[in-house]
Coordinates of C-alpha atoms and ligand atoms in Angstrom, one line a residue:
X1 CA -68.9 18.9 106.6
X2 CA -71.2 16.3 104.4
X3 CA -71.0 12.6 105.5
X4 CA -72.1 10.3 102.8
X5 CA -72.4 7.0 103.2
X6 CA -73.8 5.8 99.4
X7 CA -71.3 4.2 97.2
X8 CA -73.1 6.3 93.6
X9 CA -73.3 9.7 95.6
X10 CA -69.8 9.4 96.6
X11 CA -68.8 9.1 93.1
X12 CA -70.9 11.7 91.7
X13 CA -70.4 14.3 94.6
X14 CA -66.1 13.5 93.6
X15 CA -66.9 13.5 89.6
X16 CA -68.1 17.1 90.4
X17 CA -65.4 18.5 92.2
X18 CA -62.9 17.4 89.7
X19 CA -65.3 18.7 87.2
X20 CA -64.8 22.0 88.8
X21 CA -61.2 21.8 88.9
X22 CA -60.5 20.9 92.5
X23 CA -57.5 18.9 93.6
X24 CA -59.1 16.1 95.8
X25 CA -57.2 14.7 98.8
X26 CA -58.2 11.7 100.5
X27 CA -57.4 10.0 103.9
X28 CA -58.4 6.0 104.5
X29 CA -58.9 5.3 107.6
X30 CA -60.7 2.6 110.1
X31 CA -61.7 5.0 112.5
X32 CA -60.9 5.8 116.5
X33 CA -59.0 8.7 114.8
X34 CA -56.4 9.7 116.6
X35 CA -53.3 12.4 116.0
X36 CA -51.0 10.4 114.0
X37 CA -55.0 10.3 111.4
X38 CA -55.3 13.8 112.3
X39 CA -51.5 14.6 110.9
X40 CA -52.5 13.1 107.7
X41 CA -55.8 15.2 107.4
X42 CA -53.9 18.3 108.1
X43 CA -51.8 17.6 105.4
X44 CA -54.5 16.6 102.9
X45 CA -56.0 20.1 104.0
X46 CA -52.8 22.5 103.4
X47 CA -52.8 20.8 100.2
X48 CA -55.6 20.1 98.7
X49 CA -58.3 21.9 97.5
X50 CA -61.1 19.3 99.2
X51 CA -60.3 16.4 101.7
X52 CA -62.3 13.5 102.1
X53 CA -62.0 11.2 105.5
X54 CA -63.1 7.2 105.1
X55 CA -64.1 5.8 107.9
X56 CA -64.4 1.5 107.3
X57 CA -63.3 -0.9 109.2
X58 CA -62.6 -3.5 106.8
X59 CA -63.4 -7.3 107.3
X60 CA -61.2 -8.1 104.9
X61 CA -57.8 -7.1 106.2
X62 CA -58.3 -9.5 109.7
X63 CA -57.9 -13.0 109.9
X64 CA -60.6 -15.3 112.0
X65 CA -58.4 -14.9 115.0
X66 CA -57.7 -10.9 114.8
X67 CA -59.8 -8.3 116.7
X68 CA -62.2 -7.1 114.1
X69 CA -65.0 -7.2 116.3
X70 CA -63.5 -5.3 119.3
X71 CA -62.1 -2.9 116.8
X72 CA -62.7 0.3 118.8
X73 CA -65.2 2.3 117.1
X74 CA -66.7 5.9 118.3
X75 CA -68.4 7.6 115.0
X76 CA -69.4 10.6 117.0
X77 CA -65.7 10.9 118.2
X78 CA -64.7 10.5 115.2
X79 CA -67.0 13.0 113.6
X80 CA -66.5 15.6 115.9
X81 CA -62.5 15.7 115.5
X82 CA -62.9 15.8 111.7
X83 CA -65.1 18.5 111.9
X84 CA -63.0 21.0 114.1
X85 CA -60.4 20.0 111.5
X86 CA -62.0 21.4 108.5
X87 CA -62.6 17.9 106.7
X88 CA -65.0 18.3 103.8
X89 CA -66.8 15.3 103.3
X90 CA -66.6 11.9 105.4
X91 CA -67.2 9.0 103.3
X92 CA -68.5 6.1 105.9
X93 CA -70.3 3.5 104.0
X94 CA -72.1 0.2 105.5
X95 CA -70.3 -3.1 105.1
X96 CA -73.0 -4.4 102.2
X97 CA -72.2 -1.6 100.6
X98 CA -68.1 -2.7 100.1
X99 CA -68.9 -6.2 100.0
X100 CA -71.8 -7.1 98.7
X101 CA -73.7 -10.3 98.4
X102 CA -71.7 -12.5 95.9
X103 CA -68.8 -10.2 96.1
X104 CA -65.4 -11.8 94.7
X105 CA -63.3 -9.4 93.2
X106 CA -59.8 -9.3 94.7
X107 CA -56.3 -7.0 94.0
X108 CA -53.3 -8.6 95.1
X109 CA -49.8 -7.2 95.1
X110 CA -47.3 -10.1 95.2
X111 CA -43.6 -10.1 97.0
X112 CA -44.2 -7.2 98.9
X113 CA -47.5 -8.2 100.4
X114 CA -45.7 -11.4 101.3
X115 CA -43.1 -10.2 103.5
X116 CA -42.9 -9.0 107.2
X117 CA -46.2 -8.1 107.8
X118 CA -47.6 -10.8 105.4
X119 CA -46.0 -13.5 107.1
X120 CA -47.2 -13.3 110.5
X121 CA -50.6 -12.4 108.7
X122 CA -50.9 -13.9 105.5
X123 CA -54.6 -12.5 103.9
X124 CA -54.0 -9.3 105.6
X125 CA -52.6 -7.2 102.3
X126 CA -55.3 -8.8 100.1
X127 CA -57.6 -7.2 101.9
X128 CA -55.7 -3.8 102.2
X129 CA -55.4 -3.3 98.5
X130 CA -58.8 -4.4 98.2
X131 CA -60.3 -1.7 100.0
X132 CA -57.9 0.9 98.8
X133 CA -58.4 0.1 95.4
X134 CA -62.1 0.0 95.6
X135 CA -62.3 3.2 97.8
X136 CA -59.4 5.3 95.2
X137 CA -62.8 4.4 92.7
X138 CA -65.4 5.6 95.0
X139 CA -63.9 8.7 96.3
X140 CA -61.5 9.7 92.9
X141 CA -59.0 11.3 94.7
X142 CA -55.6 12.9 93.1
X143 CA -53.4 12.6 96.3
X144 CA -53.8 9.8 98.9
X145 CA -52.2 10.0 102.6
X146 CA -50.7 7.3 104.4
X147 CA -48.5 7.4 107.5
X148 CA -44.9 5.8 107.9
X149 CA -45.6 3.8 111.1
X150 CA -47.6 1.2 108.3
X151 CA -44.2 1.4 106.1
X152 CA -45.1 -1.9 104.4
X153 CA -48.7 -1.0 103.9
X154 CA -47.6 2.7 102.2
X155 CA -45.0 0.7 100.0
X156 CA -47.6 -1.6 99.1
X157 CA -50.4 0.5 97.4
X158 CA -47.6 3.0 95.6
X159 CA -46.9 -0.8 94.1
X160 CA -50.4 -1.1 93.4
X161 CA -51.1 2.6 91.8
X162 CA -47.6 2.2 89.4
X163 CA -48.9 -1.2 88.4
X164 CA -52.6 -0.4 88.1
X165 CA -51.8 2.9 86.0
X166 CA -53.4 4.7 88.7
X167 CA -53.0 8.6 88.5
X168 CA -53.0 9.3 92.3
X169 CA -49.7 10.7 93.7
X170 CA -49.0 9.2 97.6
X171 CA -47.9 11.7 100.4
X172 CA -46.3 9.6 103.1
X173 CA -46.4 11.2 106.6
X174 CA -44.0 11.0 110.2
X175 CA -45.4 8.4 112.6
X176 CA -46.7 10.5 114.9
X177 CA -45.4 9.4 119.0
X178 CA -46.3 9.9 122.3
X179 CA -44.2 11.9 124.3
X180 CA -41.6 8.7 125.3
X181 CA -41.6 7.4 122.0
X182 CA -44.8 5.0 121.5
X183 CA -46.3 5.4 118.1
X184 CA -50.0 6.3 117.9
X185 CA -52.1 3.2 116.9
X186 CA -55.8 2.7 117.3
X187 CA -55.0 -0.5 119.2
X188 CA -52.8 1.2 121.8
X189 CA -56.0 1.9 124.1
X190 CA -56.2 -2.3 124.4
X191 CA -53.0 -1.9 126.2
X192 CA -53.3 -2.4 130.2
X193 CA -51.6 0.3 131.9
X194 CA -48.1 -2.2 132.7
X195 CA -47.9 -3.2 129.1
X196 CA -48.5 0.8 127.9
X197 CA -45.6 1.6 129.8
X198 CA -43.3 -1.5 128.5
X199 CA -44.6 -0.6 125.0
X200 CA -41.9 2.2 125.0
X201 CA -39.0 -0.2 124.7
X202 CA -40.1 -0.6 121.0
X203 CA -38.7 3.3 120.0
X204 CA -36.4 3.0 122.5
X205 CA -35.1 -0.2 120.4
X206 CA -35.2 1.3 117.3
X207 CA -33.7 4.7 118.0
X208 CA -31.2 2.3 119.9
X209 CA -30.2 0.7 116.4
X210 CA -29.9 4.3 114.6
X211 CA -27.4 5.0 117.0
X212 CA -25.6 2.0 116.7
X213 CA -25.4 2.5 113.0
X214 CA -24.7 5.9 112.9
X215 CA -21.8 5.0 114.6
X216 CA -20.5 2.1 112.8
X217 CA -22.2 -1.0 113.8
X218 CA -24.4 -1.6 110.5
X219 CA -24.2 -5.4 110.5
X220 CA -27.2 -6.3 111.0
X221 CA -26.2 -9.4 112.5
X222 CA -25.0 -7.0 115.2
X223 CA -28.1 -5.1 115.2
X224 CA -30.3 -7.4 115.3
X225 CA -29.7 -9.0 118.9
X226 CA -29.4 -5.6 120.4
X227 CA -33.1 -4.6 119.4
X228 CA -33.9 -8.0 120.6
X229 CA -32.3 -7.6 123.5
X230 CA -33.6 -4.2 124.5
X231 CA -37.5 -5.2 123.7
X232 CA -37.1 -8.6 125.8
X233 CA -36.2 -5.9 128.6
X234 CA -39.5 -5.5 128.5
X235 CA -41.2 -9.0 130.6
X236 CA -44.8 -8.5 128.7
X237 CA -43.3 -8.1 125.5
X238 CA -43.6 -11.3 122.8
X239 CA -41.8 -10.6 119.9
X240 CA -43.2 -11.6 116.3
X241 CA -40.4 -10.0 114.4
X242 CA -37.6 -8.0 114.1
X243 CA -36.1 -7.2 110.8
X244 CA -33.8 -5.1 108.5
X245 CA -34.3 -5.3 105.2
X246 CA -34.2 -3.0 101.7
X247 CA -36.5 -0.3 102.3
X248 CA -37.9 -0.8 98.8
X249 CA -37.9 -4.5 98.0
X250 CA -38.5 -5.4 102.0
X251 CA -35.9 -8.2 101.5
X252 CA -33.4 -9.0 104.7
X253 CA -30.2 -7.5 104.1
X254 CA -26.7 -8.5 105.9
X255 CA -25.3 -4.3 106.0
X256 CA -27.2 -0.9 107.2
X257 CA -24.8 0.9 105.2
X258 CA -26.5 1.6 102.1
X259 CA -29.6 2.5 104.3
X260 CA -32.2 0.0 105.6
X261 CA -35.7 -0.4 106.9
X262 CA -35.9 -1.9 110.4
X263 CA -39.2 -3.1 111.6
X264 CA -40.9 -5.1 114.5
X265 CA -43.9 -6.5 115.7
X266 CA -44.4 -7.2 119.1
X267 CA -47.2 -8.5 121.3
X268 CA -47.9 -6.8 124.6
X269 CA -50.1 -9.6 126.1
X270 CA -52.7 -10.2 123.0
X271 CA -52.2 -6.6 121.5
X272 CA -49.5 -7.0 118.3
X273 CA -47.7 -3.4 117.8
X274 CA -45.5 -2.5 114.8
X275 CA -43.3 0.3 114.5
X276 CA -40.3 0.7 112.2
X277 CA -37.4 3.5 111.5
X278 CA -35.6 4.4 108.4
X279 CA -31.7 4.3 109.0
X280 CA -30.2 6.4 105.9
X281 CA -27.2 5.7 104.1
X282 CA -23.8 6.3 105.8
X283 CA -20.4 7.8 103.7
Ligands
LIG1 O1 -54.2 1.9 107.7 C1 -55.5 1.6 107.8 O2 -56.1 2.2 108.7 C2 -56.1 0.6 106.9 O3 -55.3 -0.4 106.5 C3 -56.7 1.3 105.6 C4 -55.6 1.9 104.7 C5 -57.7 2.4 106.0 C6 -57.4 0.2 104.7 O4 -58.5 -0.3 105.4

């Protein structure tokens, strides 16, 4: 496995392997890798000829007040679970060398970026399909991997590639969980023991809803309450949203029928979690 952290050897290390016919497959990440990054790489390795692995926190996607600098970071960690993977190359490149001095170059996707996620954190999207951009130029890839659990964000640069002209095909994967329901997030090690327990109530919410609709009850004025009801069971839990909207356009919509996104955000003390399922449509 090669790490390299240079922005031009990146490029020309991917301009080869294309030039020798290889299909590259790459996975962004922030680091503290866990199995739900490890899904993705497996995938990118069944099907692609080379995988490359970013690892860069990006200052760009928190606001003033978010946790950038307690993001957990463990390079070694990191490094050792890629390598028993089979990951190719690691691309793990200094701030200055994303952002720097007198950078001001900025990609925007409107609508979607200002929805759910974007209205609890307004910048945070800007700086998402900054990165990605800049990193789908660095590393060249032909597929990208990105996993459910960040619905909104997957939406959001498959926006971005259609209306860029990009020719990278997207691969979403399953939110990987934890054996009573708890999605895999990098920020689930912040949570105290009491709140990692209570942090269950969020599948337990959501899988309540699928039931609900799959039985009938796809009003979402119905729905709604219920998940609300079952996450305040939960006496840490602060929620920030709960929605159910078009899983395409992200809009609210009144009926599950047709199918739906439904998506929260909850705080567990100062730790915000999101998780979402996909109800399908009903006959
Ligand atoms: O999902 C993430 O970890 C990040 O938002 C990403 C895609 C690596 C961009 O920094």
């Amino acid at each position: 496995m090669r790490i390299i952290s240079s922005v031009s050897e990146m490029q020309s290390y991917a301009d080869s392997l294309r030039k020798e016919g290889m299909t590259i497959g790459f996975v962004p990440t922030m680091g503290a890798l866990h199995e739900g990054h490890l899904s993705l790489l497996k995938k990118s390795i069944e099907t692609s000829d080379k995988t490359i692995l970013s690892i860069f926190v990006n200052p760009a996607q928190f606001s003033p007040s978010e946790d950038f600098g307690k993001y957990p970071k463990d390079f070694e960690r990191d490094e050792k679970m890629a390598e028993e993977l089979g990951v190719d190359i690691i691309f793990y490149p200094a701030k200055e060398a994303i952002y720097p001095n007198g950078y001001s170059t900025y990609t925007i996707v409107e609508g979607l970026s200002d929805r759910l996620e974007g209205k609890s954190r307004p910048s945070h999207f800007k700086g998402v399909t900054t990165v990605v951009n800049k990193l789908f130029n660095i590393v060249k890839p032909h597929i990208a991997f990105f996993g459910q659990k960040d619905a909104q964000q997957a939406l959001i640069i498959k926006r971005m590639i259609t209306d860029l002209n990009m020719d990278i095909d997207v691969v979403i994967c399953p939110t990987i969980r934890e054996d009573d329901g708890l999605a895999l997030s990098s920020r689930n090690s912040f949570l105290s023991p009491e709140a990692r327990k209570e942090a269950a109530f969020i599948h337990q919410a959501l899988k309540e809803a699928e039931s609900l609709h799959l039985n009938g009850d796809q009003n979402s004025e119905i729905l709604i309450p219920k998940i609300t009801d079952t996450l305040n069971s939960a006496p840490i839990a602060r929620i920030d949203y709960v929605a159910i909207v078009d899983s395409e356009t992200l809009l609210p919509i009144e009926s599950t029928k047709q199918g739906a996104l439904v998506a929260v955000a909850v705080f567990f003390d100062t730790t915000r979690l999101i998780d979402n399922i996909l109800l399908t449509a009903v006959k």
